[in-house]
């Protein structure tokens, strides 16, 4: 009985620390770890992974795309994988992508017209 309480406490602490780590990830870290293989190191896109370019969109387009993907399932469309990936990040890894701050990061990091 005592061992099960210890195991439960360790599992709880592990989940809490994983959640805290996820909450502390910057948009740059999220992009580098979870997005760049499909969208490219510089937002140029990756046709082999069906990841569209992001470096040619303005900040409003990026925000709208992120909001659309977050709010809809896009089942059967090219956005289906992205919608799925955002749900996995949130449910399994505890990472919630904020569309507004991520759009800002993407725009100012990758768009050559950003000032």
mmCIF file with all atom_site columns, N, CA, C and O in Angstrom, residues 85-103:
data_model
loop_
_atom_site.group_PDB
_atom_site.id
_atom_site.type_symbol
_atom_site.label_atom_id
_atom_site.label_alt_id
_atom_site.label_comp_id
_atom_site.label_asym_id
_atom_site.label_entity_id
_atom_site.label_seq_id
_atom_site.pdbx_PDB_ins_code
_atom_site.Cartn_x
_atom_site.Cartn_y
_atom_site.Cartn_z
_atom_site.occupancy
_atom_site.B_iso_or_equiv
_atom_site.pdbx_formal_charge
_atom_site.auth_seq_id
_atom_site.auth_comp_id
_atom_site.auth_asym_id
_atom_site.auth_atom_id
_atom_site.pdbx_PDB_model_num
ATOM 1  N N  . UNK A 1 85  ? -1.914 17.662 -34.900 1.00 0.00 ? 85  UNK A N  1
ATOM 2  C CA . UNK A 1 85  ? -0.667 17.934 -34.184 1.00 0.00 ? 85  UNK A CA 1
ATOM 3  C C  . UNK A 1 85  ? -0.867 18.915 -33.034 1.00 0.00 ? 85  UNK A C  1
ATOM 4  O O  . UNK A 1 85  ? -0.291 18.741 -31.957 1.00 0.00 ? 85  UNK A O  1
ATOM 5  N N  . UNK A 1 86  ? -1.673 19.944 -33.243 1.00 0.00 ? 86  UNK A N  1
ATOM 6  C CA . UNK A 1 86  ? -1.939 20.897 -32.163 1.00 0.00 ? 86  UNK A CA 1
ATOM 7  C C  . UNK A 1 86  ? -2.659 20.228 -30.999 1.00 0.00 ? 86  UNK A C  1
ATOM 8  O O  . UNK A 1 86  ? -2.369 20.510 -29.839 1.00 0.00 ? 86  UNK A O  1
ATOM 9  N N  . UNK A 1 87  ? -3.587 19.334 -31.310 1.00 0.00 ? 87  UNK A N  1
ATOM 10 C CA . UNK A 1 87  ? -4.304 18.623 -30.247 1.00 0.00 ? 87  UNK A CA 1
ATOM 11 C C  . UNK A 1 87  ? -3.356 17.707 -29.476 1.00 0.00 ? 87  UNK A C  1
ATOM 12 O O  . UNK A 1 87  ? -3.431 17.609 -28.261 1.00 0.00 ? 87  UNK A O  1
ATOM 13 N N  . UNK A 1 88  ? -2.445 17.035 -30.185 1.00 0.00 ? 88  UNK A N  1
ATOM 14 C CA . UNK A 1 88  ? -1.474 16.153 -29.521 1.00 0.00 ? 88  UNK A CA 1
ATOM 15 C C  . UNK A 1 88  ? -0.555 16.971 -28.624 1.00 0.00 ? 88  UNK A C  1
ATOM 16 O O  . UNK A 1 88  ? -0.268 16.572 -27.496 1.00 0.00 ? 88  UNK A O  1
ATOM 17 N N  . UNK A 1 89  ? -0.082 18.105 -29.109 1.00 0.00 ? 89  UNK A N  1
ATOM 18 C CA . UNK A 1 89  ? 0.780  18.954 -28.286 1.00 0.00 ? 89  UNK A CA 1
ATOM 19 C C  . UNK A 1 89  ? 0.091  19.337 -26.986 1.00 0.00 ? 89  UNK A C  1
ATOM 20 O O  . UNK A 1 89  ? 0.694  19.295 -25.921 1.00 0.00 ? 89  UNK A O  1
ATOM 21 N N  . UNK A 1 90  ? -1.180 19.690 -27.096 1.00 0.00 ? 90  UNK A N  1
ATOM 22 C CA . UNK A 1 90  ? -1.896 20.132 -25.896 1.00 0.00 ? 90  UNK A CA 1
ATOM 23 C C  . UNK A 1 90  ? -2.242 18.969 -24.972 1.00 0.00 ? 90  UNK A C  1
ATOM 24 O O  . UNK A 1 90  ? -1.993 19.025 -23.771 1.00 0.00 ? 90  UNK A O  1
ATOM 25 N N  . UNK A 1 91  ? -2.787 17.904 -25.520 1.00 0.00 ? 91  UNK A N  1
ATOM 26 C CA . UNK A 1 91  ? -3.261 16.796 -24.681 1.00 0.00 ? 91  UNK A CA 1
ATOM 27 C C  . UNK A 1 91  ? -2.142 15.940 -24.115 1.00 0.00 ? 91  UNK A C  1
ATOM 28 O O  . UNK A 1 91  ? -2.164 15.582 -22.948 1.00 0.00 ? 91  UNK A O  1
ATOM 29 N N  . UNK A 1 92  ? -1.164 15.591 -24.942 1.00 0.00 ? 92  UNK A N  1
ATOM 30 C CA . UNK A 1 92  ? -0.134 14.642 -24.510 1.00 0.00 ? 92  UNK A CA 1
ATOM 31 C C  . UNK A 1 92  ? 1.106  15.315 -23.954 1.00 0.00 ? 92  UNK A C  1
ATOM 32 O O  . UNK A 1 92  ? 1.806  14.745 -23.141 1.00 0.00 ? 92  UNK A O  1
ATOM 33 N N  . UNK A 1 93  ? 1.397  16.505 -24.414 1.00 0.00 ? 93  UNK A N  1
ATOM 34 C CA . UNK A 1 93  ? 2.628  17.160 -23.982 1.00 0.00 ? 93  UNK A CA 1
ATOM 35 C C  . UNK A 1 93  ? 2.372  18.381 -23.113 1.00 0.00 ? 93  UNK A C  1
ATOM 36 O O  . UNK A 1 93  ? 3.297  18.984 -22.613 1.00 0.00 ? 93  UNK A O  1
ATOM 37 N N  . UNK A 1 94  ? 1.114  18.768 -22.964 1.00 0.00 ? 94  UNK A N  1
ATOM 38 C CA . UNK A 1 94  ? 0.777  19.902 -22.116 1.00 0.00 ? 94  UNK A CA 1
ATOM 39 C C  . UNK A 1 94  ? 1.193  21.239 -22.686 1.00 0.00 ? 94  UNK A C  1
ATOM 40 O O  . UNK A 1 94  ? 1.359  22.211 -21.958 1.00 0.00 ? 94  UNK A O  1
ATOM 41 N N  . UNK A 1 95  ? 1.369  21.303 -24.002 1.00 0.00 ? 95  UNK A N  1
ATOM 42 C CA . UNK A 1 95  ? 1.815  22.542 -24.645 1.00 0.00 ? 95  UNK A CA 1
ATOM 43 C C  . UNK A 1 95  ? 0.635  23.185 -25.360 1.00 0.00 ? 95  UNK A C  1
ATOM 44 O O  . UNK A 1 95  ? 0.063  22.608 -26.275 1.00 0.00 ? 95  UNK A O  1
ATOM 45 N N  . UNK A 1 96  ? 0.285  24.372 -24.936 1.00 0.00 ? 96  UNK A N  1
ATOM 46 C CA . UNK A 1 96  ? -0.793 25.126 -25.568 1.00 0.00 ? 96  UNK A CA 1
ATOM 47 C C  . UNK A 1 96  ? -0.154 26.221 -26.400 1.00 0.00 ? 96  UNK A C  1
ATOM 48 O O  . UNK A 1 96  ? 0.575  27.064 -25.883 1.00 0.00 ? 96  UNK A O  1
ATOM 49 N N  . UNK A 1 97  ? -0.389 26.177 -27.697 1.00 0.00 ? 97  UNK A N  1
ATOM 50 C CA . UNK A 1 97  ? 0.156  27.190 -28.592 1.00 0.00 ? 97  UNK A CA 1
ATOM 51 C C  . UNK A 1 97  ? -0.811 28.363 -28.631 1.00 0.00 ? 97  UNK A C  1
ATOM 52 O O  . UNK A 1 97  ? -1.989 28.200 -28.931 1.00 0.00 ? 97  UNK A O  1
ATOM 53 N N  . UNK A 1 98  ? -0.310 29.536 -28.293 1.00 0.00 ? 98  UNK A N  1
ATOM 54 C CA . UNK A 1 98  ? -1.116 30.753 -28.346 1.00 0.00 ? 98  UNK A CA 1
ATOM 55 C C  . UNK A 1 98  ? -1.036 31.305 -29.767 1.00 0.00 ? 98  UNK A C  1
ATOM 56 O O  . UNK A 1 98  ? 0.047  31.706 -30.210 1.00 0.00 ? 98  UNK A O  1
ATOM 57 N N  . UNK A 1 99  ? -2.148 31.314 -30.503 1.00 0.00 ? 99  UNK A N  1
ATOM 58 C CA . UNK A 1 99  ? -2.106 31.748 -31.901 1.00 0.00 ? 99  UNK A CA 1
ATOM 59 C C  . UNK A 1 99  ? -1.543 33.153 -32.110 1.00 0.00 ? 99  UNK A C  1
ATOM 60 O O  . UNK A 1 99  ? -0.793 33.385 -33.047 1.00 0.00 ? 99  UNK A O  1
ATOM 61 N N  . UNK A 1 100 ? -1.869 34.069 -31.217 1.00 0.00 ? 100 UNK A N  1
ATOM 62 C CA . UNK A 1 100 ? -1.404 35.446 -31.391 1.00 0.00 ? 100 UNK A CA 1
ATOM 63 C C  . UNK A 1 100 ? 0.119  35.552 -31.226 1.00 0.00 ? 100 UNK A C  1
ATOM 64 O O  . UNK A 1 100 ? 0.804  36.132 -32.062 1.00 0.00 ? 100 UNK A O  1
ATOM 65 N N  . UNK A 1 101 ? 0.651  34.979 -30.152 1.00 0.00 ? 101 UNK A N  1
ATOM 66 C CA . UNK A 1 101 ? 2.098  35.095 -29.940 1.00 0.00 ? 101 UNK A CA 1
ATOM 67 C C  . UNK A 1 101 ? 2.881  34.244 -30.939 1.00 0.00 ? 101 UNK A C  1
ATOM 68 O O  . UNK A 1 101 ? 3.964  34.632 -31.367 1.00 0.00 ? 101 UNK A O  1
ATOM 69 N N  . UNK A 1 102 ? 2.329  33.089 -31.352 1.00 0.00 ? 102 UNK A N  1
ATOM 70 C CA . UNK A 1 102 ? 3.025  32.268 -32.342 1.00 0.00 ? 102 UNK A CA 1
ATOM 71 C C  . UNK A 1 102 ? 3.026  32.957 -33.704 1.00 0.00 ? 102 UNK A C  1
ATOM 72 O O  . UNK A 1 102 ? 4.034  32.942 -34.407 1.00 0.00 ? 102 UNK A O  1
ATOM 73 N N  . UNK A 1 103 ? 1.920  33.589 -34.076 1.00 0.00 ? 103 UNK A N  1
ATOM 74 C CA . UNK A 1 103 ? 1.872  34.320 -35.347 1.00 0.00 ? 103 UNK A CA 1
ATOM 75 C C  . UNK A 1 103 ? 2.915  35.437 -35.357 1.00 0.00 ? 103 UNK A C  1
ATOM 76 O O  . UNK A 1 103 ? 3.621  35.643 -36.347 1.00 0.00 ? 103 UNK A O  1
#
